[in-house]
Structure formats: structure tokens, C-alpha cells
CSV table of C-alpha atoms in Angstrom, one decimal:
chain,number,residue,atom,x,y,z
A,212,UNK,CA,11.1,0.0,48.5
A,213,UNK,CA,11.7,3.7,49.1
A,214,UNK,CA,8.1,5.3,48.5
A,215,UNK,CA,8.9,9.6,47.9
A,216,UNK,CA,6.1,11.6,48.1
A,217,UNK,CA,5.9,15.2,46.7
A,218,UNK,CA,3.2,16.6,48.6
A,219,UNK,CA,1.9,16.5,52.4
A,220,UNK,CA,-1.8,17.0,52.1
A,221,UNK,CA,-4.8,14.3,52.7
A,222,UNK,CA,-3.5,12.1,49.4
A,223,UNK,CA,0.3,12.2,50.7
A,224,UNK,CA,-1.0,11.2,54.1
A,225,UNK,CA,-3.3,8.1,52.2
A,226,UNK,CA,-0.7,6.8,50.2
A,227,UNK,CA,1.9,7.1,52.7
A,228,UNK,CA,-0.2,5.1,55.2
A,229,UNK,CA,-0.9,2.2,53.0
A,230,UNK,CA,3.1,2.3,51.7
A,231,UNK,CA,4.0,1.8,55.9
A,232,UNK,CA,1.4,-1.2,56.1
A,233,UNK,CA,3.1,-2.5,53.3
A,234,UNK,CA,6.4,-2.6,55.0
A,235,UNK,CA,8.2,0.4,53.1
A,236,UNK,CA,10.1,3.2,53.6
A,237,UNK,CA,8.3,6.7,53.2
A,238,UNK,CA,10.2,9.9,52.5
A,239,UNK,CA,7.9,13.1,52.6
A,240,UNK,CA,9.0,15.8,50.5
A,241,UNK,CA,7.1,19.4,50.7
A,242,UNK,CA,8.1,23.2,49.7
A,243,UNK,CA,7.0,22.9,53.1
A,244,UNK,CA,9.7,21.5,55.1
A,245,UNK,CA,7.8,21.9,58.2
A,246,UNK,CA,4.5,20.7,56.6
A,247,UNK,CA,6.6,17.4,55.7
A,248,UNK,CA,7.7,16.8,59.3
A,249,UNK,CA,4.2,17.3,60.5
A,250,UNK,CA,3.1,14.8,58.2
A,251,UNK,CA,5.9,12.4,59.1
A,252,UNK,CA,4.9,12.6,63.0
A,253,UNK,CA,1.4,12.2,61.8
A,254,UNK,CA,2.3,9.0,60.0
A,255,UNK,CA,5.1,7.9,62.8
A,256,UNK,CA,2.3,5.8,64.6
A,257,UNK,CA,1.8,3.3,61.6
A,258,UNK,CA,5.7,2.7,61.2
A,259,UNK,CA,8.3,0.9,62.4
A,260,UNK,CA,10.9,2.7,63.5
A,261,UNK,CA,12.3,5.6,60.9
A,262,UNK,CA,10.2,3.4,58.5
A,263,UNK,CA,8.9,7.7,57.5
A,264,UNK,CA,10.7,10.6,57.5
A,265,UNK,CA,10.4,14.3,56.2
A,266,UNK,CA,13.6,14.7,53.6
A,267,UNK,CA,14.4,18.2,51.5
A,268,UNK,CA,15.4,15.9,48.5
A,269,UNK,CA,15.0,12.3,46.3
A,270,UNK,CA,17.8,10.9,46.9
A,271,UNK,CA,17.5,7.1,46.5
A,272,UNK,CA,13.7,6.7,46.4
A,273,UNK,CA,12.5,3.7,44.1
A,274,UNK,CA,9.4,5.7,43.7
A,275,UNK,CA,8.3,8.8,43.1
A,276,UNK,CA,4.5,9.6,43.8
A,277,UNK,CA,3.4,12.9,42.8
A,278,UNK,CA,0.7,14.1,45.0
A,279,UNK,CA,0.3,17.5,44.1
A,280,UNK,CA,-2.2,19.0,41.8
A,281,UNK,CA,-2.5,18.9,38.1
A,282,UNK,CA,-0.6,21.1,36.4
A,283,UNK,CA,2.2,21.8,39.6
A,284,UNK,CA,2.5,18.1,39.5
A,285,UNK,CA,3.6,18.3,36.2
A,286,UNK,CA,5.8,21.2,36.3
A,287,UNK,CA,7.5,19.6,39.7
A,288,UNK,CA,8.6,16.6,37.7
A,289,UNK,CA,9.8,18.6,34.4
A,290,UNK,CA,11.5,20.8,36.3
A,291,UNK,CA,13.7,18.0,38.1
A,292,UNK,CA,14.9,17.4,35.0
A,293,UNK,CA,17.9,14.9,34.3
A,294,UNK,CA,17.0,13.8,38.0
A,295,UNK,CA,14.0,12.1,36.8
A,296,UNK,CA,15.9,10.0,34.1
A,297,UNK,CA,14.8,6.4,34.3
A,298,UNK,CA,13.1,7.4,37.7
A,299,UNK,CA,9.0,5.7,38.5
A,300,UNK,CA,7.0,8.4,39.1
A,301,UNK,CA,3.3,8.2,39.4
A,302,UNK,CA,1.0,10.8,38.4
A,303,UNK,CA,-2.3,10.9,40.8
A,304,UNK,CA,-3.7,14.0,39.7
A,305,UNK,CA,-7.2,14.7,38.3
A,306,UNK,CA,-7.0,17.5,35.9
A,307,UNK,CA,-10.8,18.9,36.9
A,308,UNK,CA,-11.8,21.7,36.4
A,309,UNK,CA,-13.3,22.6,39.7
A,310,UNK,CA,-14.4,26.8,38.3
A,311,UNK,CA,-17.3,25.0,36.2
A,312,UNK,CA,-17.0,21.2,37.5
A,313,UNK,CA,-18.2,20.1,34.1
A,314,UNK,CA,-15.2,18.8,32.7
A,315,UNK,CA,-11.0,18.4,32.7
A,316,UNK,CA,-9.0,21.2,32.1
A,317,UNK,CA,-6.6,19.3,29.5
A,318,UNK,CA,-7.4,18.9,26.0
A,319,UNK,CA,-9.8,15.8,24.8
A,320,UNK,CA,-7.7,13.1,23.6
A,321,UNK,CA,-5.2,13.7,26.3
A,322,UNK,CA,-4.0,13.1,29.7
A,323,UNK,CA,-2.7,15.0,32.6
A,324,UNK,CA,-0.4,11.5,33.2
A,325,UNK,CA,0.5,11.8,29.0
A,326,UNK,CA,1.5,15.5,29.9
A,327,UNK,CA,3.4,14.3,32.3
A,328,UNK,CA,5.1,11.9,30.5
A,329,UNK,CA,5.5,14.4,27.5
A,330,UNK,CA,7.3,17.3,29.7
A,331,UNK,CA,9.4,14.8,31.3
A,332,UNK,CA,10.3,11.7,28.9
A,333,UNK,CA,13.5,10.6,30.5
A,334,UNK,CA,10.5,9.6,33.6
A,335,UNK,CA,8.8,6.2,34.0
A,336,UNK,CA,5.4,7.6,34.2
A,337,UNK,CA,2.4,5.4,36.0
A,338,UNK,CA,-1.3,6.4,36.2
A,339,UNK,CA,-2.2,5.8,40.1
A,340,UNK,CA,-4.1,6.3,42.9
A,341,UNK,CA,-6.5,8.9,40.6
A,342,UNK,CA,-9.5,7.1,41.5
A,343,UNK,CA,-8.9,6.8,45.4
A,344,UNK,CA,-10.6,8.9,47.9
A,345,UNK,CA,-7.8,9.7,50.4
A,346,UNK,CA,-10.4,8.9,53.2
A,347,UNK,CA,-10.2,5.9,51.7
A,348,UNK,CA,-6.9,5.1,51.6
A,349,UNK,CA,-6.4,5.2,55.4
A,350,UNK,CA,-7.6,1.8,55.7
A,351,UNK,CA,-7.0,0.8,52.2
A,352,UNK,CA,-11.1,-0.6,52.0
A,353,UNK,CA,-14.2,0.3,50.9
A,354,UNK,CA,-17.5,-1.4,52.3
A,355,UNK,CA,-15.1,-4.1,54.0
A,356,UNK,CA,-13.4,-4.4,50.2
A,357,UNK,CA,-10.4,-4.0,49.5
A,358,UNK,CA,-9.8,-0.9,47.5
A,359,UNK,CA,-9.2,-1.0,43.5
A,360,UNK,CA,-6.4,0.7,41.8
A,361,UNK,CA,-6.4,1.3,38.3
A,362,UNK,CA,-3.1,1.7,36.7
A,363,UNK,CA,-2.0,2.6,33.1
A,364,UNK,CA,1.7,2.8,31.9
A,365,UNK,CA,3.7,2.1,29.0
A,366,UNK,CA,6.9,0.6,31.0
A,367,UNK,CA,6.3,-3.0,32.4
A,368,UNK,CA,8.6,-2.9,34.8
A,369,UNK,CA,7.6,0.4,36.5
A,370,UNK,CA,3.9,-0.5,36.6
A,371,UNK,CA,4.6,-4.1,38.4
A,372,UNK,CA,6.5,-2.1,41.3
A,373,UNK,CA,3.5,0.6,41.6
A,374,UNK,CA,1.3,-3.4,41.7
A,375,UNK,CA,3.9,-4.2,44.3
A,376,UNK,CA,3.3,-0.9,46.1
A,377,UNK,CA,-0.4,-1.5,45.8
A,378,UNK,CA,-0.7,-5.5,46.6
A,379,UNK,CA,1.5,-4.8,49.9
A,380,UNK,CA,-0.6,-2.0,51.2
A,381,UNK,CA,-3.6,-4.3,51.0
A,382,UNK,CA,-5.4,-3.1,48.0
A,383,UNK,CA,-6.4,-4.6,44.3
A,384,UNK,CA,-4.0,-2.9,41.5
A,385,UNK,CA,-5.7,-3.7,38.0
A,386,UNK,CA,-3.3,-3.1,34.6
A,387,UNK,CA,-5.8,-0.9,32.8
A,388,UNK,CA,-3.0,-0.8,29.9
A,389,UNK,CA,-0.7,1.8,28.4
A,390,UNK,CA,-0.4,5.2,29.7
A,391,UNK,CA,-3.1,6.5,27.4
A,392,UNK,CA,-5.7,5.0,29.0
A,393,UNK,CA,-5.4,7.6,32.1
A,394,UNK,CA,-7.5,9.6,29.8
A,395,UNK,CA,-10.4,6.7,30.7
A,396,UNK,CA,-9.5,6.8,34.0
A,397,UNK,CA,-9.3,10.4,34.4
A,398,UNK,CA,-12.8,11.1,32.8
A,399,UNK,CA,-14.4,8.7,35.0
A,400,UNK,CA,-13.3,10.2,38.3
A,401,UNK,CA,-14.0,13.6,37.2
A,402,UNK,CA,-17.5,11.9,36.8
A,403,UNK,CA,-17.3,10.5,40.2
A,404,UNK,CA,-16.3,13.4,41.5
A,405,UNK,CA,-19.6,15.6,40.5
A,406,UNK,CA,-21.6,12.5,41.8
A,407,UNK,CA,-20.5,12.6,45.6
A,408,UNK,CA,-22.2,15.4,47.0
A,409,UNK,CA,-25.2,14.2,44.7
A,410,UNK,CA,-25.5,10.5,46.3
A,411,UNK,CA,-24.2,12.5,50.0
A,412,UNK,CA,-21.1,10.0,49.5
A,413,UNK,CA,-18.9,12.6,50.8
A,414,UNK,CA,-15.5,11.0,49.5
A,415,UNK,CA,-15.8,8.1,51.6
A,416,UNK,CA,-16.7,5.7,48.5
A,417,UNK,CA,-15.0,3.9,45.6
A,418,UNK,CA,-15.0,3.0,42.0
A,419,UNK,CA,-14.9,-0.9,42.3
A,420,UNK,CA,-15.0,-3.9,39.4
A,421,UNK,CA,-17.1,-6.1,41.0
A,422,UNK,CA,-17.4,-9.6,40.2
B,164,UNK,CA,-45.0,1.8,31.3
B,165,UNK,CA,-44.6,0.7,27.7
B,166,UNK,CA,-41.1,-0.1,27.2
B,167,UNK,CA,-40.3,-0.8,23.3
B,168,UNK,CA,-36.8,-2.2,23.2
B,169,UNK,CA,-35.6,-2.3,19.4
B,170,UNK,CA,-33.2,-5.0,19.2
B,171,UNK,CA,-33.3,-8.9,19.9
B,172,UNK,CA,-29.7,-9.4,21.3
B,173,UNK,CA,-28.3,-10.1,24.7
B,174,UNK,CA,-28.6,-6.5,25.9
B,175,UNK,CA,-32.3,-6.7,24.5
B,176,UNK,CA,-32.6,-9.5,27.0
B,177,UNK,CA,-31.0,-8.2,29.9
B,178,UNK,CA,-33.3,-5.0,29.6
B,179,UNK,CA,-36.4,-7.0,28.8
B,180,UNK,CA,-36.0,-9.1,31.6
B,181,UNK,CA,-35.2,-6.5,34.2
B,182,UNK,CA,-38.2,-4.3,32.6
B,183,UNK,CA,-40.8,-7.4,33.3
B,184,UNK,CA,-39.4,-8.3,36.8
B,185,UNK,CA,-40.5,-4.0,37.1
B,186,UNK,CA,-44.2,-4.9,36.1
B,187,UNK,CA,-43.6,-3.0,33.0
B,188,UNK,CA,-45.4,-4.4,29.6
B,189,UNK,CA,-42.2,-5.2,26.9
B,190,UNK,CA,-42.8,-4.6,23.2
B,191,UNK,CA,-39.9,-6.6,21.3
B,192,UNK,CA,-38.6,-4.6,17.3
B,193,UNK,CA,-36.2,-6.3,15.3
B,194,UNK,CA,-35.4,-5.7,11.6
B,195,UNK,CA,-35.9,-9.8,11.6
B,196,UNK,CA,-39.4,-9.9,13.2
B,197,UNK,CA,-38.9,-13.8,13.7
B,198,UNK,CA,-35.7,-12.7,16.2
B,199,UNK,CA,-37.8,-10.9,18.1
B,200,UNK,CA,-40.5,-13.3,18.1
B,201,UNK,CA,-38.1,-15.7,19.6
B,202,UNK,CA,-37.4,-13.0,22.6
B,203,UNK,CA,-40.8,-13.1,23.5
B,204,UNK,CA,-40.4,-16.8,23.6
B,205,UNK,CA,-37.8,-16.7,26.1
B,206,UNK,CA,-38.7,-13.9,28.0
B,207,UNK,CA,-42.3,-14.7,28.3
B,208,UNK,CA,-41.6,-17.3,31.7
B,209,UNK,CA,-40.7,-14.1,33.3
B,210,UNK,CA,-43.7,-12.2,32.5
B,211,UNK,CA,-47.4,-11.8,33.7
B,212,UNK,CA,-49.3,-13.2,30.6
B,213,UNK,CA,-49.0,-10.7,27.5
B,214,UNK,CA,-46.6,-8.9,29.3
B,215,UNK,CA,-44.3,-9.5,26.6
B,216,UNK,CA,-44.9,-9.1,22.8
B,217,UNK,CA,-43.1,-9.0,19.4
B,218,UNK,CA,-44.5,-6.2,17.2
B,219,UNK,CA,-44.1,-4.9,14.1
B,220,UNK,CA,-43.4,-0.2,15.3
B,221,UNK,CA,-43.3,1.9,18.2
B,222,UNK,CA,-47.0,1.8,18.9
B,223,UNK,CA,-47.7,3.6,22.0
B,224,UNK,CA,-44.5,3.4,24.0
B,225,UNK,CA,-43.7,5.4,27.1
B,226,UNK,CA,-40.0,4.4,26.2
B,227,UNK,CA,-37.4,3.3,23.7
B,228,UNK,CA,-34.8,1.3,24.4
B,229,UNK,CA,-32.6,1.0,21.6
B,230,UNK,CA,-30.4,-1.9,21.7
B,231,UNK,CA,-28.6,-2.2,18.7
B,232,UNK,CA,-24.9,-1.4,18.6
B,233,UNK,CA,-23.5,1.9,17.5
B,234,UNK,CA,-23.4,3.6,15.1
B,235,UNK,CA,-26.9,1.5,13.8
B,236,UNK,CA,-28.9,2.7,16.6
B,237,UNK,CA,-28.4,6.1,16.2
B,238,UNK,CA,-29.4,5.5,12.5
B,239,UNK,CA,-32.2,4.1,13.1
B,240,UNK,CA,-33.7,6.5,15.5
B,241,UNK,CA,-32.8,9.3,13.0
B,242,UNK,CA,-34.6,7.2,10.3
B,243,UNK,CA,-37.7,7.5,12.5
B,244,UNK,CA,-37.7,11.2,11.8
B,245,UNK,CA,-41.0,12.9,13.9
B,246,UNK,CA,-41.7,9.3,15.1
B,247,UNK,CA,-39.5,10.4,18.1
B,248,UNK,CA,-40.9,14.0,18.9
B,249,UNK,CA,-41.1,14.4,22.2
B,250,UNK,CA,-40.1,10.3,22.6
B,251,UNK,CA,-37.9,9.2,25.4
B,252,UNK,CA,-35.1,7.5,23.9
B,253,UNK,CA,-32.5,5.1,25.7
B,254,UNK,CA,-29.1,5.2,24.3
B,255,UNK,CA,-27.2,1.8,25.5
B,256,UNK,CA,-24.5,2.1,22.8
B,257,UNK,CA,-20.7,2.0,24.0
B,258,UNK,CA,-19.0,2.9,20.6
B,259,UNK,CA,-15.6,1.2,21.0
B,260,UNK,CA,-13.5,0.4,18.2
B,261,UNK,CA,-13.7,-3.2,18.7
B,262,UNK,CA,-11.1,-3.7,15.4
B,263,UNK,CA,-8.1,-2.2,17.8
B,264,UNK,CA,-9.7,-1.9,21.5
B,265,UNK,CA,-7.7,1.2,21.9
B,266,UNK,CA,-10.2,3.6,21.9
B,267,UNK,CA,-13.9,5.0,20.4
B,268,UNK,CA,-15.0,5.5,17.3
B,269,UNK,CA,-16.7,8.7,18.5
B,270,UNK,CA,-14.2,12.1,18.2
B,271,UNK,CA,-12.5,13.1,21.4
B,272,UNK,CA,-15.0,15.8,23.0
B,273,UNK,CA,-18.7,14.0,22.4
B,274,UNK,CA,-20.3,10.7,22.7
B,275,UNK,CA,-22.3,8.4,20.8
B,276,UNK,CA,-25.7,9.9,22.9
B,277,UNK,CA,-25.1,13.2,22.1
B,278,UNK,CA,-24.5,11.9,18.1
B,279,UNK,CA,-27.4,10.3,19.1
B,280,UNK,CA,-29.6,13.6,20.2
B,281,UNK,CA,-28.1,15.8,17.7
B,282,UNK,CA,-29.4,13.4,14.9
B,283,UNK,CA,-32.6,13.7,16.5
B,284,UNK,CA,-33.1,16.5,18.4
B,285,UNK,CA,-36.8,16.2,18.4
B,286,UNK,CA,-36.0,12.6,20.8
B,287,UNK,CA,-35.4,12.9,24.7
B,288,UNK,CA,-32.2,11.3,25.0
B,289,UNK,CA,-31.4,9.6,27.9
B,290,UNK,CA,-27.6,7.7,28.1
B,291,UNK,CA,-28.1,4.4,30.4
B,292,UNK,CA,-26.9,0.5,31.2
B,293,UNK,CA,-24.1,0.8,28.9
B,294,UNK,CA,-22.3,0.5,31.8
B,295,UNK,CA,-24.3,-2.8,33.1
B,296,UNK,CA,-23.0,-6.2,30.8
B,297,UNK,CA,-26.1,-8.1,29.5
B,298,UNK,CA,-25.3,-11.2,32.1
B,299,UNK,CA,-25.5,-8.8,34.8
B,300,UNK,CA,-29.1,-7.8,33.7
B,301,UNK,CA,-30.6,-11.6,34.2
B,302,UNK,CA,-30.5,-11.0,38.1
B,303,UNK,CA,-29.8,-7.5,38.2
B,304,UNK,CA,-27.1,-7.5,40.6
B,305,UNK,CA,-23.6,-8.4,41.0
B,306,UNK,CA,-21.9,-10.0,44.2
B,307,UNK,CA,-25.1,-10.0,45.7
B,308,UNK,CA,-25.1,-5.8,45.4
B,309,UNK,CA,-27.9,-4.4,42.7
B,310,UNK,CA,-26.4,-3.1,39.6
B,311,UNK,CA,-25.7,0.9,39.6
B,312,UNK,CA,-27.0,2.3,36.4
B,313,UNK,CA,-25.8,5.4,35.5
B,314,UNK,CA,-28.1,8.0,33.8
B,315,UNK,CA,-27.0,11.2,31.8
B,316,UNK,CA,-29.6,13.4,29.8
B,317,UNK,CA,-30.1,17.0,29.3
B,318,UNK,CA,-34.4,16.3,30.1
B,319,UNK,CA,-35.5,15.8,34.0
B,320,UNK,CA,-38.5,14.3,33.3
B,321,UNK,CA,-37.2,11.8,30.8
B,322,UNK,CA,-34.3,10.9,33.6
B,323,UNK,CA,-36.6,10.5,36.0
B,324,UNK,CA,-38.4,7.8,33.9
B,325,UNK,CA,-35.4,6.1,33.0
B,326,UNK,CA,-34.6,6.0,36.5
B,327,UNK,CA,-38.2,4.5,37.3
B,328,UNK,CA,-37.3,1.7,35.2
B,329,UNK,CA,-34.0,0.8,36.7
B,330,UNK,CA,-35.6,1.1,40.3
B,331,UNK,CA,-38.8,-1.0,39.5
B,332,UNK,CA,-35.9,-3.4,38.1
B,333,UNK,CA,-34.1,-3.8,41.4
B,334,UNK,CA,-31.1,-1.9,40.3
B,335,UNK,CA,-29.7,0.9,41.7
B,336,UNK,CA,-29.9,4.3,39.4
B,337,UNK,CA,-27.3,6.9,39.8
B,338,UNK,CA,-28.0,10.5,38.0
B,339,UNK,CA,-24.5,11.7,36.3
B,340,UNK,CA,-25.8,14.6,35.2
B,341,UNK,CA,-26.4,16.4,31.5
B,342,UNK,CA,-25.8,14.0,28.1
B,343,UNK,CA,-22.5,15.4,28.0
B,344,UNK,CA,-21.6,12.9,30.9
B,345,UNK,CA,-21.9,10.5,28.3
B,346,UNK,CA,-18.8,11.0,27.4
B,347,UNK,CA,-17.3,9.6,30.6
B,348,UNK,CA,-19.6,7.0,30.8
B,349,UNK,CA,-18.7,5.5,27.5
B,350,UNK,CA,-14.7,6.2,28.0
B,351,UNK,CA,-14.6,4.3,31.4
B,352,UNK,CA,-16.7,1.2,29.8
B,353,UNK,CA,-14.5,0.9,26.9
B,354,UNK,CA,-11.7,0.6,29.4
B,355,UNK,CA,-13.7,-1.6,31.4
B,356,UNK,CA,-14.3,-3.8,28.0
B,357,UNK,CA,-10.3,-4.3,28.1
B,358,UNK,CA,-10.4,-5.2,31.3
B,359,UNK,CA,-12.8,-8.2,30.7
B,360,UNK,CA,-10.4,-10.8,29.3
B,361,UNK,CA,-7.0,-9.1,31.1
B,362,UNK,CA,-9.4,-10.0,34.9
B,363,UNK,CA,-11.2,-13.2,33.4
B,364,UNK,CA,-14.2,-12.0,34.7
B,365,UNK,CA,-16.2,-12.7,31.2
B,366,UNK,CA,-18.5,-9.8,31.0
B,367,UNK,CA,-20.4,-10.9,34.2
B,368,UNK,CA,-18.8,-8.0,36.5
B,369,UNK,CA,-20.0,-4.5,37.1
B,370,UNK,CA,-18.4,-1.2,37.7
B,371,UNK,CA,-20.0,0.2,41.4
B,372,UNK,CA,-19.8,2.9,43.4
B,373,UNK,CA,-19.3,1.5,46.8
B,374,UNK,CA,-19.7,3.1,50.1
């Protein structure tokens, strides 16, 4: 697949490593331009050749991942408007509010991936990715693990190729149901979130089912 | 410590058994005084002699366990009016709409531990194992890892004995922070309850932090 990333900070750079182990192509999208490149060199060593590249627009990705912050996120993909139609785009954001740290900055009985959705419905929204550390995601592990992915999405089809995208890189994607649930999955990392300078875990750790 | 555990069920068990494996003396309540009878029964090969009793109130408890589902155990503590000044109450409850298993019964914006304190406010609430299935209490760990127990409450020193008890257990107690965490706590075990059947892992997996 073509994996796009909107963004070219420490999540763009996780993702985008464990979509090269998986064998895809990764285009690198930034207001940036120069930030992208700097990502794609950064990435180059984990690719085959021009398996990533910097690129000022969509074009023919299969899949959008949004990793910019809630609510620019959001806004990115509403304003792309008819360009989005029938697009996959994964939502990675945690809404948190990180003034106070003692909650989400979207209404309860929401989501920032049902905002999303809502601001953009000709999109394929997929909850992704939320609950993964970017530290983390460079290896695609945690405590010699492989990493879980929760995903929630209301269209079959686009949450089996964010599985795909998941499986290949490595990692454990688990179907956590229809979009709605992001507002489970959202809570609970803002939860994890206040506990890793408690525990010292520093970011290094990672929500896991284990059985 | 005295830990009264109102309730004769599975989670009644789990809790029991974890709370005598931590030297602590286990007072079995049930509404059928026979049921909890029968706990004792079982859960008497595990104790010291007489660490384990049926009785018939509170007594002298250092801690309440109440192990009955929601919305009954918040009832009942309410019911025991000043009975609970000052008393360190363990709310277990995870208050999922088990009718459509698409949400919680509780409104958007609380939880059922802080229905819980607000219907007592004289009890020291303390939100725990609601995460932790009752076949993952037998042994007390999962994949050879001890169960995290998450703890939210708005009173230190009633945490701190809560967290005594899951330590003494051979678990692994993790401090989320005010009551109001609840809320999180609950949400992510309700989608964690979906996941059961969709995984096949029958209720004998737990949700860690791993680092």
C-alpha cells in the first residue's frame, strides 16, 4: 500500500517506520516541506529504495494517517474536502487536555475520531495508533511483545487494510468495534497518559490484552 | 486487615482468595447467608484456620469489598447509611449495559464509584479490580506477569490501604489518580468486555501496562 502521513513529528516517524518493515510505500506530508524531507532521510535507512519520500500532496495514497494533533487533525481532513471522499484516513489523536491533564477536551459521549468523521463524512474514518507510545513504535514491541493496536471503525473494509497495515509492521491489531468506541479508547490513554511520569514509565510502555 | 467482601459470586472469590494468599482475615455477606457460607467452604483450603468466615454485618472491618453488580452495590452501601462513616469502601462494579454491550448505564461524564460516593458521601470510596476478571484473581497473574490493579479515590490513606491489599495479594497496584478516573477505568473495561468473545480469550485475560 501507499501509507500518507500528515505530520513529521515522533508519531509520523513511528508509524512510518513500522509501515517500511511492512513492505509499504511511505509518503510524508508536512506544512513543512523541509520538515518532511528531513523525516524521509531519517526514515531512508529502513527502506528499500524510494520505498519513503517527502511529497507536497495525496495523490494516490491508500491511506491516510493523520498524525497531527487533535483538533488540527480534524480541521486538516475537513478542509481537504471532496479529496477525502471514500478516502481511509486514520485519526491517532488524543484529545487531552494537557492545561489541567484531568480530562479530554471533547465533549463526554464523544470522540475526537467521531469529530472527525462528522466534519468529514465522505472520509473512511479508523481509530489507530492512539494508544501507541511513538518510542514504541520504532521497534513495533513492548517487553519483547509485540505491540497492541486497538482499532474502531464503522467501514469493514477500511479497518481490515489499517489490520493489514498493522499485521505487516509486526504488531497485534484488535477490532475494538464501531467508530464510537474511540471514545473507550481515548479515555483510557488519556488515563495512561497521567500514569507515566507516576510509574517513571516515561512513554516507553504499552497498553496490552494479555492472555 | 479485616476485609468484609459483600457478595458470594465469582468476583467475591477472586478477591477472597487473593486477600487470604495476603494473610488478611475474610468476612464473607451475602443477602443468602447459606451462599456465603458455601464461600467459606471453598475458600477455607486457602486460608490459615478461621481465616475465613461467613457472618451475618460489617462487624469490625478495616475494608469493604463490595462485590455485587451495579447498580445493587451502590444501593446497598447507601442502605448502610452511617454504617459507612469514615468506612473504606471498594467499588468493583463495571456498569455496562449488558442488554446492548454498546455502552454504560452510567451518564457520559461520571461513573458508577462516584454514584457510588455521592450516595454515601460519609464512605471512603476507592474504585479497584474492576479491571482484573474473577479467573485472573485465582493466581493473581496473567502470562506469568502479576495482575495490575488500578486504584482511583479522592482519599490517600484509604488508596494506600487498597493498594496494601493488592500488594500483600501478589498483584501489581497502579494509583490512577482522583475517583473521577473511574470513569476511564470503567469505559476501557466495558470495551475490554466486547473484546472477550471477538479474541476468545473467555474472561481469563488482563489489560497491563507493560514496560
Amino acid at each position: 500500500m501507499i501509507v500518507a502521513i500528515k505530520g513529521a513529528g515522533r508519531m509520523a516517524r513511528g508509524i512510518g517506520t513500522r509501515a517500511l518493515a511492512g513492505g509499504h510505500e511511505v509518503h510524508l506530508l508536512d506544512d513543512d516541506p523541509e520538515r518532511a524531507e528531513r523525516l524521509a532521510a531519517e526514515l531512508a535507512p529502513h527502506a528499500a529504495i524510494a520505498q519513503v519520500q517527502a511529497v507536497a500532496d495525496l495523490g494516490d495514497a491508500d491511506l491516510v494517517v493523520v498524525a497531527t494533533p487533535y483538533p488540527a487533525g480534524r480541521d486538516y481532513v475537513a478542509g481537504l474536502g471532496d479529496l477525502v471522499n471514500g478516502a481511509v484516513v486514520v485519526d491517532i489523536s488524543n484529545p487531552v487536555d494537557f492545561t489541567t491533564m484531568d480530562g479530554l477536551r471533547t465533549p463526554p459521549g464523544t470522540s475526537a475520531a467521531e469529530e472527525m468523521a462528522a466534519a468529514s463524512p465522505g472520509a473512511r474514518v479508523v481509530k489507530a495508533f492512539n494508544t501507541t507510545f511513538a518510542k514504541t513504535l520504532e521497534t513495533g514491541e513492548v517487553a519483547g511483545r509485540p505491540l497492541d493496536v486497538f482499532l474502531a471503525g464503522d467501514d469493514t473494509r477500511a479497518k481490515e487494510m489499517v489490520a493489514d497495515l498493522v499485521e505487516s509492521g509486526g504488531m497485534r491489531p484488535i477490532d475494538a468495534g464501531p467508530l464510537r468506541r474511540a471514545r473507550e479508547l481515548e479515555a483510557f490513554m488519556f488515563l495512561n497518559l497521567t500514569l507515566q511520569d507516576r510509574l517513571g514509565l516515561n512513554q516507553e510502555s504499552a497498553i496490552k490484552i494479555l492472555s
